[in-house]
CSV table of C-alpha atoms in Angstrom, one decimal:
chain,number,residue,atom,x,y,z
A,198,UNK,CA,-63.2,-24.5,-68.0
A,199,UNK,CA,-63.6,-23.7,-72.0
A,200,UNK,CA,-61.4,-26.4,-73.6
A,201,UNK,CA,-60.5,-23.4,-76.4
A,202,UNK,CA,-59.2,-19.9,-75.8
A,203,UNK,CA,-60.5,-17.5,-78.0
A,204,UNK,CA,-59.1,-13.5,-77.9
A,205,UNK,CA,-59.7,-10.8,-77.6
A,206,UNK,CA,-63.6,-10.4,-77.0
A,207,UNK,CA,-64.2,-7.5,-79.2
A,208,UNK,CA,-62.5,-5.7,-82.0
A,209,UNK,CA,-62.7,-2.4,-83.9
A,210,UNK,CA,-60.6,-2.2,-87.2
A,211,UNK,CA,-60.7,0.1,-90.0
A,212,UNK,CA,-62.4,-0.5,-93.3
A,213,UNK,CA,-59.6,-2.2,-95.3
A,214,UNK,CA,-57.5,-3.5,-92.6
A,215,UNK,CA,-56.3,-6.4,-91.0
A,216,UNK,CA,-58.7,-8.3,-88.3
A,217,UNK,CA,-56.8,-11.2,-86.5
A,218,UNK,CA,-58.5,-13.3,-83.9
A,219,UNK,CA,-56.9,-15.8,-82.0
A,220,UNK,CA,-57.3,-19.5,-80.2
A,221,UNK,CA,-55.9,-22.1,-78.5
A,222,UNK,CA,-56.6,-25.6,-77.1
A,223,UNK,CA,-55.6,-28.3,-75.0
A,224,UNK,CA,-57.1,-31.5,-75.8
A,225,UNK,CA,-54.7,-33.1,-78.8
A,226,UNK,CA,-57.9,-35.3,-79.6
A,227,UNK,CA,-59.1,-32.3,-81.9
A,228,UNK,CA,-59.0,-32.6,-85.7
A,229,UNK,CA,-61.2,-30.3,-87.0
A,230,UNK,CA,-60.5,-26.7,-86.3
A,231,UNK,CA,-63.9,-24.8,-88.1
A,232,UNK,CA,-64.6,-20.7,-87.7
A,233,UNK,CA,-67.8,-19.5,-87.6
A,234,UNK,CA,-69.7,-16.1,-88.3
A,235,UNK,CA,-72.8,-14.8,-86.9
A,236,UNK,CA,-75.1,-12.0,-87.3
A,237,UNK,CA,-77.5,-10.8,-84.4
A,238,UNK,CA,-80.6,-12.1,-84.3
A,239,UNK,CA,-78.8,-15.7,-86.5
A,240,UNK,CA,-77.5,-19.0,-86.0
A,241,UNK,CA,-73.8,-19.4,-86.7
A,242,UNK,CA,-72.5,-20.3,-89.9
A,243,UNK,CA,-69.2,-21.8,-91.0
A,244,UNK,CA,-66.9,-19.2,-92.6
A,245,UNK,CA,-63.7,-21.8,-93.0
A,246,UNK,CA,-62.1,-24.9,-91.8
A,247,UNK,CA,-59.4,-26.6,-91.0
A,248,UNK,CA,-57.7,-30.1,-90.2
A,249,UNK,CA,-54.0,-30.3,-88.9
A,250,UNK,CA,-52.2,-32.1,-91.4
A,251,UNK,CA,-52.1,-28.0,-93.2
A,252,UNK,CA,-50.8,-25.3,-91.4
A,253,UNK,CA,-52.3,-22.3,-93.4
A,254,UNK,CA,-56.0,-22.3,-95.4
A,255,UNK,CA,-57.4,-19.7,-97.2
A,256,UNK,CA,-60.7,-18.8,-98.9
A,257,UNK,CA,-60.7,-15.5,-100.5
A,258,UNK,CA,-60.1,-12.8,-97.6
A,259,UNK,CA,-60.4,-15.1,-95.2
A,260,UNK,CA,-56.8,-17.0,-93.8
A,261,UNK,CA,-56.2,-19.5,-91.0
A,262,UNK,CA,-53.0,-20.3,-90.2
A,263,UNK,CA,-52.4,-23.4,-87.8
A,264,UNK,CA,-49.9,-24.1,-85.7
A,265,UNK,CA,-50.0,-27.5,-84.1
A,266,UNK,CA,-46.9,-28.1,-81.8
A,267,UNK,CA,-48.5,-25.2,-79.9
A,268,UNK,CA,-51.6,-25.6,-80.3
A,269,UNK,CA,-53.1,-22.3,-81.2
A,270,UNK,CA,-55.0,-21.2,-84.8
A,271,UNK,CA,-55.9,-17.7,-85.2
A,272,UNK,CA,-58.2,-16.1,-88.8
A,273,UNK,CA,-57.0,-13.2,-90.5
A,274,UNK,CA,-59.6,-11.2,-92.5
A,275,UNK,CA,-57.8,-9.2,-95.1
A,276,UNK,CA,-59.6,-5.7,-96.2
A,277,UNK,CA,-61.7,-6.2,-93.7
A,278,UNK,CA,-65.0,-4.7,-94.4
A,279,UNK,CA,-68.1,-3.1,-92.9
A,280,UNK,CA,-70.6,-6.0,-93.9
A,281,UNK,CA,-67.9,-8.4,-91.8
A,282,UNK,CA,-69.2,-7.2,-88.5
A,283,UNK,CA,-70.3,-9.9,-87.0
A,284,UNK,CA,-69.6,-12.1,-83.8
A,285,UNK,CA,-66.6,-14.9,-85.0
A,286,UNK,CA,-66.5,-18.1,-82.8
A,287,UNK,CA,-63.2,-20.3,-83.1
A,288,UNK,CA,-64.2,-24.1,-82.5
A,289,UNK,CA,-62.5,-27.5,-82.2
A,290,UNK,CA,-64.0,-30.9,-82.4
A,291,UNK,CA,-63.1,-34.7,-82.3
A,292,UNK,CA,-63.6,-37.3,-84.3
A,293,UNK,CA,-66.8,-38.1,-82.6
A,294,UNK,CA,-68.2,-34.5,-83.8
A,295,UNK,CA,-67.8,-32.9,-80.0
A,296,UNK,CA,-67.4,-29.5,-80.7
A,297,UNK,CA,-66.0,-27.1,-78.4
A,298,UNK,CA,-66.7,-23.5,-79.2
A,299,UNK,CA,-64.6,-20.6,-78.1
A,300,UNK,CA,-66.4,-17.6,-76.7
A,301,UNK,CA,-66.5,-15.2,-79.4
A,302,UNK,CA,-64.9,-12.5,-80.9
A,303,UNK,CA,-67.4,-9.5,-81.5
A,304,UNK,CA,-65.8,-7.3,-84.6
A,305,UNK,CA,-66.6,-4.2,-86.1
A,306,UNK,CA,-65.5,-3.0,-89.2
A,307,UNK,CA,-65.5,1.4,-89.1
A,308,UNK,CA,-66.0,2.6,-92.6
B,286,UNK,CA,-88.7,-27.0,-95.3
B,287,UNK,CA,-84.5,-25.9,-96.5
B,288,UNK,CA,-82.3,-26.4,-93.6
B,289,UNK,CA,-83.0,-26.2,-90.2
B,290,UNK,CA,-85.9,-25.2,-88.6
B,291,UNK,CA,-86.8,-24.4,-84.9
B,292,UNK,CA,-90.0,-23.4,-82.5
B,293,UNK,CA,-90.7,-21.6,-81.3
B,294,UNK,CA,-88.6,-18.3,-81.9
B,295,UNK,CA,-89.0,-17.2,-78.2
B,296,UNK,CA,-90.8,-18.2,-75.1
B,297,UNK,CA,-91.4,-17.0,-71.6
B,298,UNK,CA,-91.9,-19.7,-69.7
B,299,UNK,CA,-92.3,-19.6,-65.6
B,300,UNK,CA,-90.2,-21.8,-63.4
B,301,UNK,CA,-90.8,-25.4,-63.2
B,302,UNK,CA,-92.4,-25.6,-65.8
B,303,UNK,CA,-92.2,-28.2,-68.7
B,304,UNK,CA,-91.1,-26.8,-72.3
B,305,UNK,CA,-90.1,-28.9,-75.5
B,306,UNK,CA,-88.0,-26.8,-77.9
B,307,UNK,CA,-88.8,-28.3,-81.8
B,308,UNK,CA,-85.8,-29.1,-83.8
B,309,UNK,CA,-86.4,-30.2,-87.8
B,310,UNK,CA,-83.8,-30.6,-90.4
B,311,UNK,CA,-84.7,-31.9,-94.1
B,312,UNK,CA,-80.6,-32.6,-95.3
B,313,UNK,CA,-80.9,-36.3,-94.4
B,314,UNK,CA,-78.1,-35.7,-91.8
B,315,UNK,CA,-76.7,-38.8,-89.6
B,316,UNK,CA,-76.0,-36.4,-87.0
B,317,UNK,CA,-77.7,-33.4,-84.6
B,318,UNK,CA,-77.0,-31.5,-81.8
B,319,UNK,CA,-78.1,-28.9,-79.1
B,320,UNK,CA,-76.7,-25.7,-77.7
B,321,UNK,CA,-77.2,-23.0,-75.8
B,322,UNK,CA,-75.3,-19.8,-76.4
B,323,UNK,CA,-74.9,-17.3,-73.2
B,324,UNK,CA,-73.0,-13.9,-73.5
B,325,UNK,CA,-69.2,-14.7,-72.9
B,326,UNK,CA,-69.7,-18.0,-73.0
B,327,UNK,CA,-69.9,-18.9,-77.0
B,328,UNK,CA,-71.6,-22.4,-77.6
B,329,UNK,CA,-71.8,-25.2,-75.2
B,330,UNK,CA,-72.9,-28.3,-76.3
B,331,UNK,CA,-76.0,-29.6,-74.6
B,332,UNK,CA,-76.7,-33.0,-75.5
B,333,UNK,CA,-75.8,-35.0,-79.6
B,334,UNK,CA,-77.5,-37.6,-81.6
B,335,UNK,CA,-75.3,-39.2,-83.8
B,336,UNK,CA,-78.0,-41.3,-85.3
B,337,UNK,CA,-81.6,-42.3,-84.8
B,338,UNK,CA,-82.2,-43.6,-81.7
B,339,UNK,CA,-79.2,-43.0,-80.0
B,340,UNK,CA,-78.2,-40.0,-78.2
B,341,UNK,CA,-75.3,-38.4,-75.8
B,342,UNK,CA,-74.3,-35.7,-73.3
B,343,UNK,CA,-72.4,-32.7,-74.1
B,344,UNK,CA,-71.3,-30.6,-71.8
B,345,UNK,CA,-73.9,-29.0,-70.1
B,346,UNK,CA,-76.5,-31.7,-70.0
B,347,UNK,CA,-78.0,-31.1,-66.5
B,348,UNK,CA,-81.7,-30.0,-66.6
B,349,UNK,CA,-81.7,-31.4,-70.2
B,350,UNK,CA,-82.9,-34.4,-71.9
B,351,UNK,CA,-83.7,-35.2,-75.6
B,352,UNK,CA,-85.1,-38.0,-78.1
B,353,UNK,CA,-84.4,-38.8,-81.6
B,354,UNK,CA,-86.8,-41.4,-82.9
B,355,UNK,CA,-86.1,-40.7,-86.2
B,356,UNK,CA,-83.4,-38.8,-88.6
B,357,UNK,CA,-85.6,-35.7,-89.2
B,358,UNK,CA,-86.3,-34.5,-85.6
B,359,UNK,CA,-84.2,-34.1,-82.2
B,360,UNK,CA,-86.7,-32.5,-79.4
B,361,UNK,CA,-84.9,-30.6,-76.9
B,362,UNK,CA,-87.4,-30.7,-73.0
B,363,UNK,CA,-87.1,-29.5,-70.2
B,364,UNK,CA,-88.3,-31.1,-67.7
B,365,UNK,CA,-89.2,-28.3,-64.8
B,366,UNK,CA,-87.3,-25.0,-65.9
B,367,UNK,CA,-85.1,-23.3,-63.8
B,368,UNK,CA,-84.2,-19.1,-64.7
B,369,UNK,CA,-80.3,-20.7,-65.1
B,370,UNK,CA,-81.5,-21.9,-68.3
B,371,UNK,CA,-82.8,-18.7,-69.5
B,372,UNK,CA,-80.5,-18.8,-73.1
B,373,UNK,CA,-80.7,-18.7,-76.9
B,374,UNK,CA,-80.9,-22.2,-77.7
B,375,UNK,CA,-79.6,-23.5,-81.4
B,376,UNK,CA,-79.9,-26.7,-82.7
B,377,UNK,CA,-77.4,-28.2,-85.3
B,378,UNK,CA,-77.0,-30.9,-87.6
B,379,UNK,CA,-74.2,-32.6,-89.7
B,380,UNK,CA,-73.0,-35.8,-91.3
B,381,UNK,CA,-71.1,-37.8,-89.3
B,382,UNK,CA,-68.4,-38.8,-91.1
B,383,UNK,CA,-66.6,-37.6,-94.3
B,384,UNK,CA,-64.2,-34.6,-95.5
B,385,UNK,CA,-66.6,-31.8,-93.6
B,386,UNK,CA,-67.6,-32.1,-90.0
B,387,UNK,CA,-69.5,-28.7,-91.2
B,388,UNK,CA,-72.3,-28.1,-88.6
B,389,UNK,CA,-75.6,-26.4,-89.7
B,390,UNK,CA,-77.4,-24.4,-87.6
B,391,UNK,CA,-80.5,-23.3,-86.8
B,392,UNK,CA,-82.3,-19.8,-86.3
B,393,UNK,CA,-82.3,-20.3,-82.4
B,394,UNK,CA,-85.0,-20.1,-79.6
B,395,UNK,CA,-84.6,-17.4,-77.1
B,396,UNK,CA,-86.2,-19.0,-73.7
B,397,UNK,CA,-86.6,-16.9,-70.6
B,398,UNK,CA,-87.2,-18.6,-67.6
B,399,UNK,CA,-89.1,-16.5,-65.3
């Protein structure tokens, strides 16, 4: 049973749109809520974080927004662009560094 | 060395046999880590070191076992391999403690077990 919920498994959006991928999780031991992007044929890198004392990050395009009392986080990619295909993995982890991945979000970005 | 580094890219290994997947990071990082990544499935966590010469069990551990004798290297074996563990494998490393938890990752070992 995966401790996060990630959805939905793939999506296609238009070059300059909105991409929104969600999560959610159960175990209130997390504190560390990281996203990750990754290219075929790559390990996953972090893309952006966040910790729950904030309930909205953002880097450039990229926005989390958090919402702790229910437990769910989701990243928007605004302008979404063709070189941001790539598979996005939500992830939680605990103190202690256990990290629980979601199970991906495969998008593509149409030109 | 920058980063991570892992070997071998990809093996084909029969089953029950023994395999030893390299892991080698040069960031002076407290921590490492193991996964496997399967289709649907994201990353599991296999098995964490959190410092030399202590390690622990992630989620999947069965099948697994690892060593970390010093802060550069975390060996992932197998001791007889079964096709179950036919997966991309990435290893990981971070600090332990601070304002990041930031993981870094590997290329990854694809391993088909036969």
């Amino acid at each position: 049973q995966q401790q996060v919920k990630q959805s939905p498994q793939s999506l296609i959006v238009q070059k300059g749109g909105i991409s929104i991928i969600n999560c959610a999780y159960e175990n209130t031991a997390f504190d560390y809520f990281p996203w990750y992007q990754q290219f075929p044929g790559k390990g996953p890198a972090l893309l952006i974080a966040i910790r729950p004392d904030v309930s909205e990050k953002k880097e450039g395009r990229f926005t989390i927004s958090f919402n702790k009392s229910a437990k769910q986080f989701s990243l928007h990619i605004m302008d979404s662009q063709p070189g941001d295909s790539a598979t996005y993995f939500c992830a939680a982890s605990t103190p202690i560094n256990d990290m629980r991945f979601g199970a991906g979000t495969r998008l593509t970005v149409k030109p | 060395i920058a980063g991570i580094t892992q070997a071998p890219t990809s093996q084909i290994l029969a089953a029950g046999r023994r395999m030893t997947l390299r892991c080698t990071q040069d960031m002076r990082h407290n921590a490492m880590y193991w996964y496997r990544q399967d289709l649907g499935l994201g990353l599991r966590l296999i098995h964490y070191s959190n410092t030399a010469g202590t390690t622990g069990k992630g989620e999947v551990p069965d099948g697994y076992s690892v060593s970390r004798a010093n802060t550069d290297d975390f060996p992932l074996t197998l001791a007889s391999a079964v096709p179950s563990q036919t997966s991309v494998y990435f290893c990981a490393s971070s600090f332990l403690a601070g304002v990041s938890n930031e993981q870094f990752f590997g290329p990854g070992t694809r391993l088909t077990v036969l």
